[in-house]
Coordinates of C-alpha atoms and ligand atoms in Angstrom, one line a residue:
M1 CA 43.5 140.3 106.9
T2 CA 44.2 136.7 107.5
S3 CA 47.4 134.9 106.5
P4 CA 47.4 132.7 103.4
V5 CA 47.5 129.0 104.1
P6 CA 51.1 127.9 104.2
D7 CA 52.3 125.1 101.9
V8 CA 53.6 123.2 104.9
S9 CA 51.3 122.3 107.7
D10 CA 52.1 123.4 111.3
D11 CA 52.8 119.8 112.3
D12 CA 55.2 119.2 109.4
F13 CA 56.9 122.5 110.0
R14 CA 57.4 121.7 113.7
E15 CA 59.2 118.5 112.7
I16 CA 61.4 120.3 110.1
L17 CA 62.3 122.9 112.7
A18 CA 63.1 120.3 115.4
Q19 CA 65.3 118.3 113.0
T20 CA 67.1 121.5 111.9
R21 CA 67.7 122.5 115.4
K22 CA 69.1 119.1 116.3
F23 CA 71.3 119.0 113.2
V24 CA 72.7 122.5 114.0
R25 CA 73.3 121.9 117.7
T26 CA 74.5 118.3 117.7
A27 CA 76.1 117.9 114.3
V28 CA 77.4 121.3 113.2
V29 CA 78.2 123.2 116.5
P30 CA 80.8 120.6 117.5
R31 CA 82.5 120.9 114.0
E32 CA 82.8 124.8 114.1
S33 CA 86.5 124.8 114.7
E34 CA 87.0 122.3 111.8
I35 CA 84.9 124.5 109.4
L36 CA 87.0 127.5 110.5
S37 CA 90.4 125.9 110.1
E38 CA 89.6 124.0 106.9
D39 CA 87.7 126.9 105.4
K40 CA 85.1 124.4 104.3
V41 CA 81.8 122.8 105.4
P42 CA 82.7 119.1 105.6
D43 CA 81.2 116.9 102.9
D44 CA 79.3 114.8 105.4
L45 CA 77.5 117.8 106.8
R46 CA 76.7 119.0 103.3
D47 CA 75.2 115.6 102.5
Q48 CA 73.1 115.6 105.6
A49 CA 71.8 119.1 104.8
K50 CA 71.0 117.9 101.3
A51 CA 69.2 114.9 102.6
M52 CA 67.1 117.1 104.9
G53 CA 66.0 119.2 102.0
L54 CA 67.8 122.3 103.2
F55 CA 69.0 123.3 99.7
G56 CA 65.3 123.8 98.8
Y57 CA 63.5 124.8 102.0
A58 CA 62.1 128.0 100.4
I59 CA 61.4 126.5 97.0
P60 CA 57.8 125.6 96.4
Q61 CA 56.9 121.9 96.8
E62 CA 55.7 121.7 93.2
W63 CA 59.3 122.2 92.2
G64 CA 60.7 119.7 94.6
G65 CA 61.4 122.0 97.6
L66 CA 60.1 122.0 101.2
G67 CA 57.9 125.0 100.4
L68 CA 58.4 127.0 103.5
N69 CA 56.8 130.4 103.5
I70 CA 58.7 133.5 104.8
V71 CA 57.3 133.2 108.3
Q72 CA 58.6 129.6 108.5
D73 CA 61.8 130.7 106.8
V74 CA 62.4 133.1 109.6
E75 CA 62.1 130.4 112.3
L76 CA 64.5 128.2 110.3
A77 CA 67.0 131.1 110.0
L78 CA 66.8 131.7 113.7
E79 CA 68.2 128.2 114.1
L80 CA 70.7 128.3 111.3
G81 CA 72.2 131.5 112.7
Y82 CA 73.2 129.6 115.9
T83 CA 76.3 128.1 114.2
S84 CA 79.0 128.9 111.6
L85 CA 77.2 131.0 109.0
A86 CA 78.9 129.0 106.3
L87 CA 76.4 126.3 106.8
R88 CA 73.5 128.6 105.8
S89 CA 75.5 130.2 103.1
M90 CA 76.0 126.8 101.4
F91 CA 72.3 126.6 100.6
G92 CA 71.4 130.3 101.1
T93 CA 71.7 131.4 97.5
N94 CA 69.6 128.4 96.3
N95 CA 66.7 129.3 98.6
G96 CA 67.2 133.0 98.7
I97 CA 68.5 135.6 96.3
A98 CA 69.2 133.3 93.3
G99 CA 66.4 130.8 93.8
Q100 CA 63.7 133.4 94.5
V101 CA 64.4 135.2 91.2
L102 CA 63.5 132.0 89.4
V103 CA 60.5 131.2 91.7
G104 CA 59.1 134.8 91.3
F105 CA 60.0 135.6 87.7
G106 CA 61.0 132.5 85.7
T107 CA 58.8 131.0 82.9
D108 CA 57.4 127.6 83.6
E109 CA 60.0 126.1 81.2
Q110 CA 62.8 127.8 83.1
K111 CA 61.4 126.7 86.5
A112 CA 61.0 123.1 85.2
R113 CA 64.6 123.1 83.9
W114 CA 66.3 124.5 87.0
L115 CA 64.2 124.5 90.2
E116 CA 64.3 120.8 90.9
P117 CA 68.1 120.4 90.9
I118 CA 68.3 123.7 92.9
A119 CA 65.8 122.4 95.5
T120 CA 67.6 119.0 95.9
G121 CA 71.1 120.6 96.0
D122 CA 72.2 118.8 92.9
A123 CA 72.8 122.3 91.4
V124 CA 74.1 125.4 93.2
A125 CA 72.8 128.7 92.0
S126 CA 74.6 132.0 92.5
F127 CA 73.2 135.6 92.3
A128 CA 75.5 137.7 90.1
L129 CA 74.5 141.4 90.5
T130 CA 77.4 143.3 92.2
E131 CA 80.1 144.8 90.0
P132 CA 83.0 147.1 90.8
G133 CA 81.3 150.5 91.1
A134 CA 77.8 149.0 91.2
G135 CA 77.1 147.5 94.6
S136 CA 74.8 149.8 96.6
N137 CA 73.6 151.2 93.3
P138 CA 73.1 148.2 91.0
S139 CA 71.1 150.3 88.5
G140 CA 74.6 151.6 87.4
L141 CA 75.8 148.1 86.4
K142 CA 77.8 147.8 83.2
T143 CA 77.6 144.1 82.3
K144 CA 76.1 144.1 78.8
A145 CA 73.8 141.6 77.1
V146 CA 73.5 142.1 73.3
R147 CA 71.1 140.3 71.1
D148 CA 72.6 138.3 68.3
G149 CA 69.9 136.4 66.3
Q150 CA 68.1 134.2 68.7
D151 CA 71.0 134.4 71.2
W152 CA 72.3 136.9 73.8
V153 CA 76.0 137.6 74.1
I154 CA 77.1 138.7 77.6
N155 CA 80.2 140.7 78.6
G156 CA 81.1 142.0 82.0
N157 CA 82.7 141.6 85.5
K158 CA 80.9 140.7 88.7
Q159 CA 82.5 140.7 92.2
Y160 CA 82.0 139.1 95.6
I161 CA 79.6 136.5 94.3
T162 CA 78.6 134.0 97.0
N163 CA 79.1 130.3 96.0
A164 CA 80.6 131.3 92.7
P165 CA 83.5 128.8 93.1
V166 CA 81.0 125.9 93.4
A167 CA 78.2 127.3 91.3
D168 CA 76.5 125.3 88.5
L169 CA 74.2 128.2 87.5
F170 CA 74.6 132.0 87.6
I171 CA 71.6 134.3 87.7
V172 CA 73.3 137.2 85.9
F173 CA 72.0 140.7 85.8
A174 CA 73.0 142.6 82.6
R175 CA 72.1 145.8 80.8
T176 CA 70.3 145.4 77.4
R177 CA 69.9 149.1 76.9
P178 CA 70.8 152.4 78.6
A179 CA 68.4 153.4 81.4
D180 CA 65.5 155.4 80.0
D181 CA 62.0 156.6 80.9
N182 CA 60.8 153.0 80.6
G183 CA 63.1 151.7 83.3
P184 CA 66.7 150.9 84.2
G185 CA 67.2 148.6 81.1
I186 CA 68.4 145.6 83.2
A187 CA 67.6 142.0 82.3
V188 CA 68.4 138.8 84.1
F189 CA 69.8 135.6 82.5
L190 CA 70.3 132.0 83.4
V191 CA 73.9 131.2 82.6
P192 CA 75.3 127.7 83.3
A193 CA 78.7 127.9 84.9
D194 CA 80.2 125.7 82.2
T195 CA 79.2 128.0 79.4
P196 CA 82.3 129.0 77.3
G197 CA 83.6 132.5 78.4
V198 CA 82.5 132.2 82.0
E199 CA 85.6 132.5 84.2
I200 CA 85.5 132.1 88.0
G201 CA 88.1 134.0 89.9
A202 CA 90.2 132.8 92.9
K203 CA 88.3 132.4 96.2
D204 CA 88.3 135.8 98.0
A205 CA 90.2 136.0 101.3
K206 CA 87.6 137.3 103.7
M207 CA 87.4 138.7 107.2
G208 CA 85.1 135.9 108.4
Q209 CA 82.5 133.3 107.5
E210 CA 85.2 130.7 106.8
G211 CA 83.8 127.9 104.7
A212 CA 81.5 130.3 102.8
W213 CA 83.1 131.2 99.5
T214 CA 82.9 134.2 97.2
S215 CA 84.8 135.2 94.1
D216 CA 84.8 137.4 91.0
V217 CA 83.1 136.1 87.9
T218 CA 84.0 137.4 84.4
F219 CA 81.8 137.0 81.4
T220 CA 83.7 137.2 78.0
D221 CA 81.5 136.9 74.9
V222 CA 79.3 134.4 76.7
R223 CA 76.6 133.2 74.3
V224 CA 73.3 132.0 75.7
G225 CA 70.0 131.1 74.0
G226 CA 67.0 133.4 74.0
D227 CA 65.3 131.0 76.4
T228 CA 67.7 132.0 79.2
L229 CA 66.2 135.5 79.5
I230 CA 64.3 135.2 82.8
G231 CA 60.6 135.8 82.4
G232 CA 61.1 136.2 78.7
S233 CA 61.3 140.0 79.2
E234 CA 64.2 142.5 79.1
D235 CA 62.6 144.6 81.7
I236 CA 62.3 142.2 84.6
G237 CA 65.8 142.2 85.9
Y238 CA 65.9 145.2 88.2
R239 CA 62.5 144.5 89.7
A240 CA 63.5 140.8 90.2
A241 CA 66.7 141.8 92.0
M242 CA 64.9 144.3 94.3
T243 CA 62.1 141.8 95.1
S244 CA 64.5 139.0 95.8
L245 CA 66.7 141.2 97.9
A246 CA 63.8 142.6 100.0
R247 CA 62.7 139.1 100.8
G248 CA 66.3 138.1 101.6
R249 CA 66.5 141.0 104.1
I250 CA 64.0 139.4 106.3
H251 CA 65.9 136.1 106.2
I252 CA 69.2 137.9 107.0
A253 CA 67.6 139.7 109.9
A254 CA 66.5 136.4 111.4
L255 CA 69.9 134.9 110.8
A256 CA 71.4 137.9 112.7
V257 CA 69.1 137.2 115.7
G258 CA 70.2 133.5 115.7
S259 CA 73.8 134.6 115.8
A260 CA 73.1 137.1 118.5
Q261 CA 71.3 134.4 120.6
R262 CA 74.4 132.2 120.3
A263 CA 76.6 135.1 121.4
L264 CA 74.3 135.7 124.3
D265 CA 74.3 132.1 125.4
E266 CA 78.1 131.9 125.2
S267 CA 78.3 135.1 127.3
V268 CA 75.9 133.9 130.0
G269 CA 77.7 130.5 130.1
Y270 CA 81.0 132.2 130.5
A271 CA 79.8 134.8 133.0
A272 CA 78.3 132.1 135.2
T273 CA 81.5 130.0 135.3
A274 CA 84.6 132.2 134.7
T275 CA 86.1 133.7 137.9
Q276 CA 88.2 136.7 139.0
G277 CA 89.6 136.7 142.5
G278 CA 87.7 133.5 143.1
A279 CA 84.3 135.0 142.3
P280 CA 82.2 134.4 139.1
I281 CA 82.4 137.4 136.8
G282 CA 78.6 137.1 136.4
G283 CA 78.4 138.5 139.9
F284 CA 79.7 141.8 138.8
Q285 CA 76.8 144.2 138.0
L286 CA 78.6 145.7 135.1
V287 CA 78.9 142.3 133.5
Q288 CA 75.2 141.7 134.2
A289 CA 74.4 145.0 132.5
M290 CA 76.2 143.7 129.3
L291 CA 74.1 140.5 129.5
A292 CA 71.0 142.6 130.0
D293 CA 71.7 144.7 126.9
Q294 CA 72.4 141.5 124.8
Q295 CA 69.2 139.8 126.0
T296 CA 67.1 143.0 125.3
G297 CA 68.5 143.2 121.7
V298 CA 67.8 139.6 121.0
L299 CA 64.2 139.7 122.2
A300 CA 63.5 143.0 120.4
G301 CA 65.1 141.7 117.2
R302 CA 63.2 138.4 117.3
A303 CA 59.9 140.1 117.7
L304 CA 60.6 142.6 115.0
V305 CA 61.7 140.1 112.4
R306 CA 58.7 137.8 113.1
D307 CA 56.4 140.9 112.6
A308 CA 58.2 141.8 109.3
A309 CA 57.7 138.3 108.0
Q310 CA 54.0 138.4 108.8
K311 CA 53.7 141.7 107.0
W312 CA 55.4 140.2 104.0
L313 CA 53.2 137.1 104.0
R314 CA 50.1 139.2 104.1
N315 CA 51.5 141.4 101.4
E316 CA 51.0 144.4 103.8
D317 CA 54.6 145.7 103.5
R318 CA 57.3 144.3 101.3
R319 CA 59.6 147.2 101.3
I320 CA 59.9 149.2 104.5
A321 CA 59.5 146.4 107.1
P322 CA 62.2 144.1 105.5
S323 CA 64.7 147.0 105.6
V324 CA 63.7 147.9 109.2
A325 CA 64.2 144.3 110.3
K326 CA 67.5 144.0 108.5
L327 CA 68.8 147.4 109.8
F328 CA 67.9 146.8 113.4
C329 CA 68.7 143.1 113.7
T330 CA 72.1 143.2 111.9
E331 CA 73.2 146.3 113.9
M332 CA 71.9 144.6 117.1
A333 CA 73.9 141.4 116.3
G334 CA 77.0 143.5 115.8
K335 CA 76.5 145.1 119.2
V336 CA 75.7 141.9 120.9
A337 CA 78.7 140.1 119.4
D338 CA 80.9 143.0 120.5
L339 CA 79.6 142.8 124.1
A340 CA 80.1 139.0 124.0
V341 CA 83.8 139.6 123.3
Q342 CA 83.9 142.1 126.2
V343 CA 82.2 139.7 128.6
H344 CA 84.9 137.1 127.7
G345 CA 87.7 139.5 128.3
G346 CA 91.0 138.4 126.7
A347 CA 89.5 134.9 125.9
G348 CA 87.1 136.6 123.6
Y349 CA 89.9 137.7 121.3
M350 CA 91.3 134.2 120.9
R351 CA 90.8 132.0 117.8
G352 CA 88.6 129.0 118.6
V353 CA 86.4 130.8 121.1
P354 CA 83.0 131.0 119.5
V355 CA 82.4 134.7 120.2
E356 CA 85.5 135.7 118.3
R357 CA 84.1 133.9 115.2
I358 CA 80.7 135.4 115.7
Y359 CA 82.1 138.9 116.0
R360 CA 83.7 138.6 112.6
E361 CA 80.9 136.7 111.0
V362 CA 78.0 139.1 111.8
R363 CA 80.0 142.0 110.5
L364 CA 79.1 140.9 106.9
L365 CA 75.4 141.1 107.7
R366 CA 75.5 144.9 107.8
L367 CA 77.1 145.0 104.3
Y368 CA 75.5 142.6 101.9
E369 CA 71.9 142.5 100.6
G370 CA 72.0 146.3 101.1
T371 CA 74.3 148.1 103.6
S372 CA 72.8 149.7 106.7
E373 CA 72.9 153.1 105.0
I374 CA 70.9 151.7 102.0
Q375 CA 68.3 150.3 104.5
R376 CA 68.0 153.8 106.0
L377 CA 67.5 155.3 102.6
I378 CA 64.8 152.8 101.8
I379 CA 63.0 153.3 105.1
G380 CA 63.3 157.1 105.2
G381 CA 62.6 157.6 101.5
G382 CA 59.7 155.2 101.6
L383 CA 58.0 157.0 104.5
V384 CA 58.3 160.4 102.9
R385 CA 56.9 159.0 99.6
E386 CA 54.0 157.4 101.5
A387 CA 53.2 160.8 103.1
Q388 CA 53.4 162.6 99.8
R389 CA 51.1 160.1 98.1
A390 CA 48.6 160.7 101.0
L391 CA 48.5 164.5 100.3
Ligands
FAD1 C1 81.1 138.3 101.5 C2 80.2 139.0 100.5 C3 79.3 138.2 99.8 C4 78.5 138.8 98.8 N1 77.7 138.1 98.0 C5 77.1 138.7 96.9 C6 76.4 137.9 96.0 O1 76.2 136.7 96.2 N2 75.9 138.5 94.9 C7 76.0 139.8 94.7 O2 75.5 140.3 93.6 N3 76.7 140.6 95.6 C8 77.2 140.1 96.7 N4 78.0 140.8 97.6 C9 78.1 142.3 97.3 C10 77.4 143.2 98.3 O3 76.0 143.1 98.2 C11 77.9 144.6 98.2 O4 79.3 144.5 98.6 C12 77.2 145.6 99.0 O5 75.9 145.8 98.4 C13 77.9 147.0 99.0 O6 78.3 147.4 97.8 P1 79.8 147.8 97.5 O7 80.7 146.8 98.0 O8 79.9 148.2 96.1 O9 80.0 149.1 98.5 P2 79.6 150.6 98.2 O10 78.2 150.6 97.5 O11 80.7 151.3 97.4 O12 79.5 151.2 99.6 C14 80.6 151.9 100.3 C15 80.0 152.7 101.4 O13 79.2 153.8 100.8 C16 77.9 153.8 101.3 N5 77.0 154.2 100.3 C17 76.9 153.8 99.0 N6 75.9 154.4 98.4 C18 75.3 155.3 99.2 C19 74.3 156.2 99.2 N7 73.6 156.4 98.1 N8 74.0 156.9 100.3 C20 74.7 156.7 101.4 N9 75.7 155.9 101.6 C21 76.0 155.1 100.5 C22 77.7 152.3 101.7 O14 76.6 152.2 102.6 C23 79.0 152.0 102.3 O15 79.1 152.4 103.6 C24 78.7 140.2 98.6 C25 79.6 141.0 99.4 C26 80.4 140.4 100.3 C27 81.4 141.2 101.1

């Protein structure tokens, strides 16, 4: 089976990738300490990212985005992972979990209203699925949407919502009926952040990823029009969430490989120059073994995530391969970052040393968009179901 023709030609994509790499390495890397200490991506970097089209790199060109496909998305994420993950998070929800729900499931009117401001970065979209007690198992969510004439009235609490403190639009998952034989009864709505009854909580104090913000969002008698029901159907929500999350897993896997590459480069640079007893620590074979394990993980992860993206593009596997890639690459990045701290010795534990930041930042990648345990359930359960279907 051949790959579909991408929206973006190879030449144009090479240029986008080169510009992104240059932006990351020459403009953002030198500002990492500032992002960390200010807990904010500086406005001038945000403006540059906006001008480069990064808020809409995965939004189709007909809606004002760059139109990268998932294979190209992976190459871009490998670059974005090389610096503070807050940079990617700033436009990650627009391109990923939130934006893809609209791209995949919105009506033409909904796309026309929202996708262009999302693609340009004039609007920030947040994906509001997780609730207390409904994270790994979102089918148990309790936020309710009740029909009232032409409108819907939404009540409920969401937690850990990325970009909520700066969001203009929430993609809100809410139950319209109890789960039954027809499905989980979950719909998804477009809720502008300034709708009366939407309350954004204080910014969460997180372990890492300074500059990337999350918070609770509470919906109290939030009234929205019938035209805000995504896809015009009450039964789209759960499928939309699962599809968007599965695609996002490939992106997160690539991001993890990018971070691991940076941790490796920092480790090699340190090992080649730092000395003990007058000799470079890179001369010690046990240090070389750590570098070898890091390099092996990075190369394996990169090959795996590229393969998973090809399988997605060809519609060969949109369920097991994304979970395999996320599971392996995010666990690998955790191990590589841990080894990076080890290679640095005491310096690796000090604020301001890149590997200390990376160690904390990549920890999140094993938690959101499905924990490692959930990926294992998807992979293992999927394999067994495939075997049973073949009987
Ligand atoms: C910084 C950050 C940003 C986030 N951004 C967003 C966002 O933008 N939008 C959004 O909707 N959500 C977001 N989330 C939520 C995130 O997706 C959830 O935290 C995650 O899915 C885990 O859910 P939970 O926190 O409820 O943990 P739980 O589901 O309670 O998990 C606790 C432990 O139990 C395990 N576990 C749970 N169920 C099973 C099972 N069936 N079998 C085996 N083990 C199981 C888990 O793997 C984990 O180890 C974010 C979270 C964080 C921390």
